[in-house]
Coordinates of C-alpha atoms and ligand atoms in Angstrom, one line a residue:
X169 CA 95.0 91.9 45.7
X170 CA 98.2 92.8 47.5
X171 CA 98.6 91.5 50.9
X172 CA 98.5 94.3 53.5
X173 CA 102.1 94.9 54.8
X174 CA 100.6 96.4 58.1
X175 CA 97.9 95.2 60.8
X176 CA 96.3 96.6 63.6
X177 CA 96.6 94.8 66.8
X178 CA 94.7 95.9 70.0
X179 CA 96.7 96.7 73.0
X180 CA 94.1 95.4 75.5
X181 CA 93.2 92.0 74.2
X182 CA 95.6 91.2 71.5
X183 CA 93.0 91.2 68.4
X184 CA 94.1 91.3 65.3
X185 CA 92.6 93.7 62.7
X186 CA 93.2 94.6 58.9
X187 CA 92.0 98.2 59.1
X188 CA 92.3 100.7 61.6
X189 CA 88.9 101.4 63.7
X190 CA 88.0 103.6 66.9
X191 CA 86.7 100.6 68.8
X192 CA 88.2 97.1 68.9
X193 CA 85.6 94.5 67.7
X194 CA 87.1 91.7 69.8
X195 CA 86.8 93.0 73.5
X196 CA 85.1 96.5 72.9
X197 CA 88.1 98.8 73.9
X198 CA 88.2 102.2 72.7
X199 CA 91.4 103.8 70.9
X200 CA 93.1 100.5 71.7
X201 CA 94.2 99.5 68.0
X202 CA 98.0 100.1 67.2
X203 CA 99.7 99.4 63.9
X204 CA 102.2 97.0 63.3
X205 CA 104.3 95.9 60.4
X206 CA 103.4 92.2 59.7
X207 CA 106.5 90.0 59.0
X208 CA 106.8 87.7 56.1
X209 CA 104.6 84.4 56.5
X210 CA 106.6 81.4 56.9
X211 CA 106.6 79.4 53.7
X212 CA 104.6 76.3 54.0
X213 CA 106.7 73.1 55.2
X214 CA 107.6 70.5 52.9
X215 CA 106.9 67.0 54.0
X216 CA 109.6 64.7 55.2
X217 CA 113.3 65.4 56.1
X218 CA 112.5 65.3 60.0
X219 CA 114.6 63.6 62.7
X220 CA 112.3 61.0 64.5
X221 CA 111.6 61.8 67.9
X222 CA 111.9 59.4 70.9
X223 CA 108.8 58.4 72.5
X224 CA 109.3 57.3 76.4
X225 CA 106.9 56.2 79.0
X226 CA 105.3 58.5 82.0
X227 CA 107.2 56.4 84.6
X228 CA 110.7 57.4 84.8
X229 CA 113.4 59.1 86.9
X230 CA 112.2 63.1 86.6
X231 CA 114.8 65.4 86.6
X232 CA 114.7 66.9 90.2
X233 CA 114.0 70.8 89.8
X234 CA 116.4 72.7 92.2
X235 CA 114.7 75.8 94.0
X236 CA 115.7 78.7 95.5
X237 CA 114.1 80.0 98.7
X238 CA 114.2 83.8 99.3
X239 CA 113.3 83.0 103.0
X240 CA 110.2 85.3 102.6
X241 CA 107.9 82.7 103.9
X242 CA 104.8 84.2 102.4
X243 CA 106.6 84.7 98.8
X244 CA 108.3 81.1 99.0
X245 CA 105.0 79.6 99.4
X246 CA 103.0 81.2 96.8
X247 CA 105.6 79.9 94.3
X248 CA 105.1 76.4 95.8
X249 CA 108.6 76.3 97.9
X250 CA 110.9 78.6 96.4
X251 CA 111.9 79.9 92.9
X252 CA 112.6 77.1 90.1
X253 CA 115.8 77.5 88.1
X254 CA 115.2 78.3 84.7
X255 CA 111.4 79.3 85.1
X256 CA 109.9 82.2 83.9
X257 CA 107.4 84.2 86.4
X258 CA 105.2 87.3 85.5
X259 CA 104.2 89.5 88.3
X260 CA 101.2 91.5 87.7
X261 CA 99.8 94.3 89.6
X262 CA 98.5 98.0 89.4
X263 CA 100.8 100.5 89.3
X264 CA 102.2 101.8 92.4
X265 CA 100.8 98.7 94.3
X266 CA 104.4 97.6 95.4
X267 CA 105.9 94.9 92.7
X268 CA 109.1 97.0 92.6
X269 CA 109.6 97.0 96.5
X270 CA 108.5 93.2 96.7
X271 CA 110.9 92.2 94.1
X272 CA 113.8 94.4 95.4
X273 CA 113.3 92.6 98.8
X274 CA 113.1 89.3 97.4
X275 CA 116.2 89.4 95.1
X276 CA 118.0 91.1 98.3
X277 CA 117.3 88.0 100.3
X278 CA 118.2 85.7 97.4
X279 CA 121.3 87.4 97.0
X280 CA 122.6 85.9 99.9
X281 CA 122.8 82.5 98.2
X282 CA 122.6 83.1 94.6
X283 CA 124.0 85.7 92.4
X284 CA 120.9 88.2 91.4
X285 CA 120.7 90.9 89.0
X286 CA 117.7 93.6 88.9
X287 CA 117.2 95.5 85.8
X288 CA 115.2 98.4 85.9
X289 CA 113.4 99.7 82.9
X290 CA 111.3 102.6 84.9
X291 CA 113.5 104.1 87.4
X292 CA 117.0 105.5 87.1
X293 CA 119.8 103.7 89.2
X294 CA 119.9 106.2 91.9
X295 CA 116.0 105.9 92.5
X296 CA 116.4 102.1 92.9
X297 CA 119.5 102.9 95.3
X298 CA 117.2 105.2 97.3
X299 CA 114.5 102.6 97.7
X300 CA 117.2 100.1 98.8
X301 CA 118.4 102.2 101.6
X302 CA 114.9 102.9 102.8
X303 CA 114.3 99.0 102.8
X304 CA 117.8 98.5 104.7
X305 CA 118.7 96.2 101.7
X306 CA 121.4 98.4 100.0
X307 CA 124.5 96.2 101.2
X308 CA 122.8 93.1 99.7
X309 CA 125.2 92.0 96.8
X310 CA 122.5 92.4 94.1
X311 CA 123.8 93.7 90.6
X312 CA 121.7 96.4 89.5
X313 CA 121.2 98.3 86.1
X314 CA 119.2 100.3 84.0
X315 CA 118.4 99.0 80.6
X316 CA 115.5 98.6 78.4
X317 CA 117.4 96.9 75.2
X318 CA 116.8 92.9 75.2
X319 CA 119.8 92.5 72.9
X320 CA 121.9 94.5 75.7
X321 CA 120.5 92.6 78.7
X322 CA 120.8 89.0 76.7
X323 CA 124.6 90.0 76.1
X324 CA 125.2 90.6 79.8
X325 CA 124.1 87.1 80.6
X326 CA 127.0 85.1 80.1
X327 CA 130.2 84.6 81.8
X328 CA 131.1 83.4 85.1
X329 CA 129.3 85.9 87.0
X330 CA 126.0 85.7 85.0
X331 CA 123.0 86.1 87.5
X332 CA 121.1 83.1 88.4
X333 CA 118.1 85.2 89.3
X334 CA 117.0 87.9 86.9
X335 CA 114.1 90.7 87.7
X336 CA 113.3 92.6 84.9
X337 CA 111.1 95.7 85.9
X338 CA 108.7 95.8 83.8
X339 CA 108.4 93.8 80.8
X340 CA 106.3 96.7 79.1
X341 CA 109.5 99.1 79.2
X342 CA 111.5 96.4 77.1
X343 CA 112.0 96.4 73.6
X344 CA 113.7 94.3 70.9
X345 CA 115.3 96.4 68.4
X346 CA 114.3 93.9 65.6
X347 CA 111.2 95.1 65.6
X348 CA 109.7 98.7 64.5
X349 CA 107.1 99.1 67.1
X350 CA 107.0 101.0 70.4
X351 CA 108.1 99.4 73.8
X352 CA 104.6 98.7 75.4
X353 CA 103.1 97.1 72.4
X354 CA 101.7 93.8 72.3
X355 CA 104.4 93.0 69.6
X356 CA 107.1 94.2 71.9
X357 CA 106.0 92.9 74.9
X358 CA 105.8 89.5 73.5
X359 CA 108.9 89.5 71.7
X360 CA 110.7 90.7 74.9
X361 CA 109.4 87.9 76.9
X362 CA 109.9 85.3 74.2
X363 CA 113.7 86.0 74.2
X364 CA 114.1 86.3 78.0
X365 CA 112.0 83.1 78.6
X366 CA 114.5 81.0 76.2
X367 CA 117.4 82.3 77.7
X368 CA 115.8 81.1 81.0
X369 CA 115.1 77.9 79.6
X370 CA 118.6 77.6 77.8
X371 CA 120.8 78.7 80.8
X372 CA 119.0 78.1 84.0
X373 CA 118.3 81.5 85.0
X374 CA 115.1 82.2 86.8
X375 CA 113.6 85.0 85.5
X376 CA 110.9 87.1 87.1
X377 CA 109.2 89.7 85.0
X378 CA 107.0 92.6 86.4
X379 CA 103.8 93.4 84.2
X380 CA 101.6 96.3 84.7
X381 CA 97.8 95.7 84.9
X382 CA 95.4 97.5 82.7
X383 CA 92.2 99.0 83.8
X384 CA 90.5 95.9 82.9
X385 CA 92.3 93.7 85.2
X386 CA 94.5 92.0 82.7
X387 CA 98.1 92.1 82.5
X388 CA 98.7 94.9 80.2
X389 CA 98.6 94.1 76.6
X390 CA 98.6 90.3 75.6
X391 CA 97.2 87.5 77.5
X392 CA 99.6 85.8 75.7
X393 CA 102.1 86.5 78.1
X394 CA 100.6 84.6 80.7
X395 CA 100.4 81.5 78.4
X396 CA 104.4 81.9 77.8
X397 CA 105.7 81.9 81.4
X398 CA 105.5 79.0 83.9
X399 CA 104.1 81.1 86.8
X400 CA 101.6 84.2 86.8
X401 CA 101.5 85.9 90.3
X402 CA 99.0 88.8 90.7
X403 CA 100.1 91.3 93.4
X404 CA 96.8 93.2 94.4
X405 CA 95.2 95.5 97.5
X406 CA 93.3 98.4 97.9
X407 CA 95.2 101.7 97.5
X408 CA 93.8 102.8 101.0
X409 CA 94.6 99.5 102.8
X410 CA 98.3 98.7 104.0
X411 CA 97.5 94.9 103.1
X412 CA 99.0 93.5 100.0
X413 CA 98.2 89.9 98.5
X414 CA 100.4 87.8 96.4
X415 CA 98.1 85.5 94.9
X416 CA 99.1 82.6 92.5
X417 CA 96.8 82.1 89.4
X418 CA 99.1 80.0 87.4
X419 CA 102.2 77.8 88.4
X420 CA 103.8 75.1 86.3
X421 CA 105.4 73.9 89.6
X422 CA 103.1 74.1 92.6
X423 CA 99.5 75.1 93.7
X424 CA 97.7 78.0 92.2
X425 CA 95.3 78.9 95.1
X426 CA 97.9 80.1 97.8
X427 CA 98.1 83.5 99.0
X428 CA 100.6 85.6 100.6
X429 CA 100.0 88.3 102.8
X430 CA 101.7 91.2 103.2
X431 CA 101.7 94.7 104.9
X432 CA 103.0 97.9 103.3
X433 CA 104.8 99.8 106.2
X434 CA 107.3 102.7 106.0
X435 CA 110.3 100.3 105.7
X436 CA 108.7 98.2 102.8
X437 CA 106.6 95.0 102.7
X438 CA 106.6 92.9 106.1
X439 CA 105.2 89.4 106.2
X440 CA 102.0 88.9 107.9
X441 CA 101.6 85.7 109.4
X442 CA 98.4 85.5 110.7
X443 CA 96.3 87.3 108.4
X444 CA 93.1 86.7 110.2
X445 CA 94.1 88.7 113.1
X446 CA 94.8 91.5 111.0
X447 CA 91.9 91.3 108.8
X448 CA 89.5 91.4 111.8
X449 CA 91.5 93.8 114.0
X450 CA 89.1 97.0 113.3
X451 CA 86.1 94.4 113.9
X452 CA 83.4 95.7 116.4
X453 CA 81.2 93.2 118.0
X454 CA 77.3 93.6 117.9
X455 CA 76.6 95.4 115.0
X456 CA 74.3 94.7 112.7
X457 CA 75.2 94.0 108.6
X458 CA 78.3 92.2 109.6
X459 CA 79.3 88.7 109.9
X460 CA 82.8 86.7 110.1
X461 CA 83.4 84.5 107.2
X462 CA 85.5 81.5 108.2
X463 CA 87.2 81.3 104.4
X464 CA 90.2 79.4 102.9
X465 CA 92.7 80.4 100.7
X466 CA 94.6 77.5 99.5
X467 CA 96.0 75.4 102.3
X468 CA 95.3 78.5 105.1
X469 CA 92.2 79.3 106.8
X470 CA 91.6 83.2 106.6
X471 CA 88.9 84.6 108.9
X472 CA 87.2 87.9 107.2
X473 CA 84.6 90.2 108.0
X474 CA 81.8 90.6 105.4
X475 CA 79.6 93.7 105.5
X476 CA 76.5 94.6 103.8
X477 CA 74.4 97.3 104.1
X478 CA 70.7 97.5 102.6
X479 CA 69.0 100.8 102.4
X480 CA 66.2 102.0 101.1
X481 CA 66.7 103.2 97.3
X482 CA 66.0 106.8 96.3
X483 CA 66.4 105.6 92.6
X484 CA 64.0 103.6 90.2
X485 CA 67.0 101.1 89.6
X486 CA 68.0 100.3 93.2
X487 CA 72.1 100.0 93.2
X488 CA 74.0 96.7 93.9
X489 CA 77.6 97.6 94.5
X490 CA 80.2 94.9 95.5
X491 CA 84.0 95.1 96.6
X492 CA 85.8 91.9 97.3
X493 CA 83.7 89.3 96.0
X494 CA 82.1 88.2 92.7
X495 CA 78.5 90.4 91.8
X496 CA 76.9 87.6 89.9
X497 CA 77.2 85.7 93.0
X498 CA 75.6 88.6 95.2
X499 CA 73.1 88.5 92.6
X500 CA 72.2 84.8 93.0
X501 CA 72.4 85.0 96.6
X502 CA 69.9 87.9 97.0
X503 CA 67.6 86.2 94.3
X504 CA 67.4 83.1 96.4
X505 CA 66.5 85.0 99.4
X506 CA 63.6 86.9 97.4
X507 CA 62.2 83.8 95.6
X508 CA 62.7 81.2 98.3
X509 CA 62.7 82.6 101.6
X510 CA 60.3 85.7 101.0
X511 CA 62.7 88.3 101.7
X512 CA 62.1 91.4 99.8
X513 CA 64.8 93.3 98.5
X514 CA 63.1 95.4 96.0
X515 CA 63.4 99.3 96.4
X516 CA 66.6 98.7 98.3
X517 CA 70.4 99.5 97.5
X518 CA 72.5 96.8 98.4
X519 CA 76.3 97.2 99.3
X520 CA 78.3 94.4 100.1
X521 CA 82.2 94.8 101.3
X522 CA 84.7 92.2 102.4
X523 CA 86.8 94.6 104.9
X524 CA 90.6 94.7 104.6
X525 CA 90.9 94.7 101.1
X526 CA 90.6 90.7 100.4
X527 CA 89.1 89.3 97.4
X528 CA 87.1 86.5 98.4
X529 CA 86.2 84.2 95.8
X530 CA 84.9 80.7 97.5
X531 CA 81.1 80.0 97.2
X532 CA 81.3 79.1 100.9
X533 CA 81.0 82.4 101.6
X534 CA 77.3 82.4 100.3
X535 CA 76.1 81.8 103.9
X536 CA 78.3 84.6 105.6
X537 CA 76.8 87.0 102.8
X538 CA 73.2 86.1 103.3
X539 CA 73.8 86.4 107.1
X540 CA 75.3 90.3 106.6
X541 CA 72.3 91.0 104.5
X542 CA 69.7 89.6 106.8
X543 CA 71.3 91.1 109.7
X544 CA 71.3 94.7 108.1
X545 CA 67.7 94.1 107.2
X546 CA 66.7 93.4 110.5
X547 CA 69.0 95.5 112.6
X548 CA 69.7 92.2 114.5
X549 CA 73.7 91.5 114.9
X550 CA 75.0 87.9 114.0
X551 CA 75.4 86.4 117.3
X552 CA 78.5 87.4 118.8
X553 CA 81.4 85.5 118.4
X554 CA 80.1 83.4 115.8
X555 CA 81.5 82.5 112.4
X556 CA 79.9 81.4 109.4
X557 CA 80.4 79.6 105.8
X558 CA 78.2 77.2 103.7
X559 CA 77.2 77.3 100.0
X560 CA 73.9 77.9 99.2
X561 CA 72.2 76.2 96.4
X562 CA 69.2 77.5 94.2
X563 CA 66.6 75.8 95.8
X564 CA 68.0 77.6 99.2
X565 CA 69.7 74.3 100.5
X566 CA 72.7 74.9 102.6
X567 CA 75.4 72.9 101.1
X568 CA 78.8 71.5 102.7
X569 CA 81.9 73.0 101.6
X570 CA 85.6 71.6 102.0
X571 CA 88.2 71.8 104.7
X572 CA 85.4 72.6 107.5
X573 CA 87.7 71.4 110.3
X574 CA 90.5 73.6 109.3
X575 CA 88.0 76.8 109.2
X576 CA 86.8 75.6 112.6
X577 CA 90.4 75.4 114.2
X578 CA 91.3 78.5 112.8
X579 CA 88.0 80.6 114.4
X580 CA 89.0 78.6 117.8
X581 CA 92.2 79.7 117.9
X582 CA 90.9 83.6 117.4
X583 CA 88.5 82.9 120.3
X584 CA 85.2 82.6 118.6
X585 CA 83.1 80.4 120.3
X586 CA 80.4 79.6 117.7
X587 CA 80.0 78.4 114.0
X588 CA 77.1 78.8 111.8
X589 CA 77.6 76.1 109.5
X590 CA 75.9 73.4 106.8
X591 CA 74.4 70.4 108.4
X592 CA 75.5 68.0 105.7
X593 CA 78.1 65.2 106.5
X594 CA 79.5 65.2 102.7
X595 CA 83.1 66.7 101.7
X596 CA 85.1 65.5 104.8
X597 CA 82.6 64.4 107.2
X598 CA 81.0 66.5 110.0
X599 CA 83.4 68.5 111.7
X600 CA 83.9 67.9 115.6
X601 CA 84.0 71.5 116.3
X602 CA 87.1 72.3 118.3
X603 CA 85.3 73.3 121.1
X604 CA 83.1 75.7 119.2
X605 CA 79.3 75.5 119.6
X606 CA 77.9 74.1 116.1
X607 CA 74.9 75.5 114.9
X608 CA 74.0 73.3 111.9
X609 CA 71.6 74.7 108.9
X610 CA 70.0 72.6 106.4
X611 CA 67.9 75.4 104.6
X612 CA 68.4 79.1 104.4
X613 CA 65.1 79.6 105.9
X614 CA 66.7 78.5 109.2
X615 CA 69.0 81.3 108.7
X616 CA 66.3 83.8 108.0
X617 CA 64.4 82.7 111.3
X618 CA 67.7 83.3 113.4
X619 CA 68.0 86.9 111.8
X620 CA 64.8 87.8 111.3
X621 CA 63.1 91.0 112.5
X622 CA 60.9 90.1 115.4
X623 CA 58.0 92.3 114.5
X624 CA 56.3 90.5 111.8
X625 CA 56.5 92.9 108.6
X626 CA 59.4 95.0 110.3
X627 CA 61.3 97.6 108.6
X628 CA 61.5 95.7 105.1
X629 CA 58.6 93.7 105.6
X630 CA 58.3 90.1 104.4
X631 CA 56.4 88.5 101.8
X632 CA 54.1 85.6 102.4
X633 CA 55.4 82.7 100.5
Ligands
TYD798 P1 106.0 100.4 93.8 O1 106.9 99.3 94.6 O2 107.0 101.3 93.3 O3 104.8 100.1 93.0 P2 105.0 99.4 91.7 O4 106.4 98.9 91.4 O5 104.0 98.1 92.0 O6 104.7 100.3 90.8 O7 105.6 101.0 95.3 C1 105.1 102.2 95.4 C2 104.2 102.7 96.7 O8 104.9 101.8 97.7 C3 104.4 104.1 96.9 O9 103.3 104.6 96.7 C4 105.0 104.1 98.0 C5 105.1 102.9 98.8 N1 106.0 102.3 99.7 C6 105.8 102.2 101.1 O10 105.1 102.6 101.7 N2 106.8 101.9 101.8 C7 108.0 101.6 101.4 O11 109.2 101.2 102.1 C8 108.2 101.8 99.8 C9 109.7 101.1 99.2 C10 107.4 101.9 99.3
MG799 MG1 107.6 99.7 90.0

């Protein structure tokens, strides 16, 4: 049988199929298969003829990687202390979230100390200039170009005025003319990124690639792009909120759990030095169903409000809707409340929201979520001026979490007086409290007792256990 000369590649997951189909077998996406021409398979290698490689020990003088600081603290910290020469960084995010704005601001700052080029494949020169004016950076010595051909871009990268930092906005608009497929397809995105990364490694140019995110939340096209680059950052935020969060998800030169917080204003993105104050700005005291969680984002403590609403459901199958937290984790917390503490959520819709548009991924938020849920059910507010943190285990035990001291310090700094926290001494010992009144909790039952409706069998009722 003759070999097929074309194949069909899913634009969502990169899955390869021999025949076209309406639905991708690998990821289940509809209408995502695009035809690609298969290049001739490389011939099998004959043994022998290689050059011996030299092995060395782990201990030795490592080459110092010079970093370029943008002097935008939130950006530099997420990168682990600035941009590394010769590195490739991918910045993903929804369309319109502010990736182009962020990178234009970053290169404008970097241009004070390094030669920077900004290549836009999406916007015309005039559009970028207008934006630069609005951001007040039009005087920065950034070299600007509108181009989409990788061949042209590579040809412009040598010579004495070659840039040290190159921004490609976006990788989905770039194309390599050796391939037949259209820009934005998996093959083109992969080939374009490969060429740019190769030149980055060879010449020491730091390359920043913008990548759009699909509706499923992965960087459009291939996940393979994430493997190819050194650093992957996501720029996220709720469209209705002005906060934007830059999150490191992969970093070969630094930590991956740092976040940078920005605020989108008329004059571009502003750094937010004290995110807790911003996230708690609209908070009201003494309302039921709300609870302040003392969380950690990387090395930085961040206080956020967790809001819950438990309401009788008009439907046979109650709704569970979560914004900013993991829905599987919510299912676990509600199951523990039901099975171990006798709190019945049956027949109720449950809505959970992390106020301010932050996404919390720590299990340490379990106790705060449980407190918000219980408070919403009973109508009793979480004690005024209290922060909550702790992980909940399946047998309703409250487990210690790391960085207790830093969480309490931040709470004290923002004027909180009380903390509801695990009593366990593990994970860095019992925190001293920083002047806060500490309410230690061993078992989830203690929290239920604290926030329970005093009239037994109140609005939602309690089952006997
Ligand atoms: P943009 O950087 O174009 O997003 P992306 O490159 O991720 O697609 O951001 C566009 C949005 O940002 C747009 O909706 C308007 C808003 N914006 C401001 O609010 N203030 C500003 O100063 C700028 C430049 C943009
Ligand atoms: Mg853009």
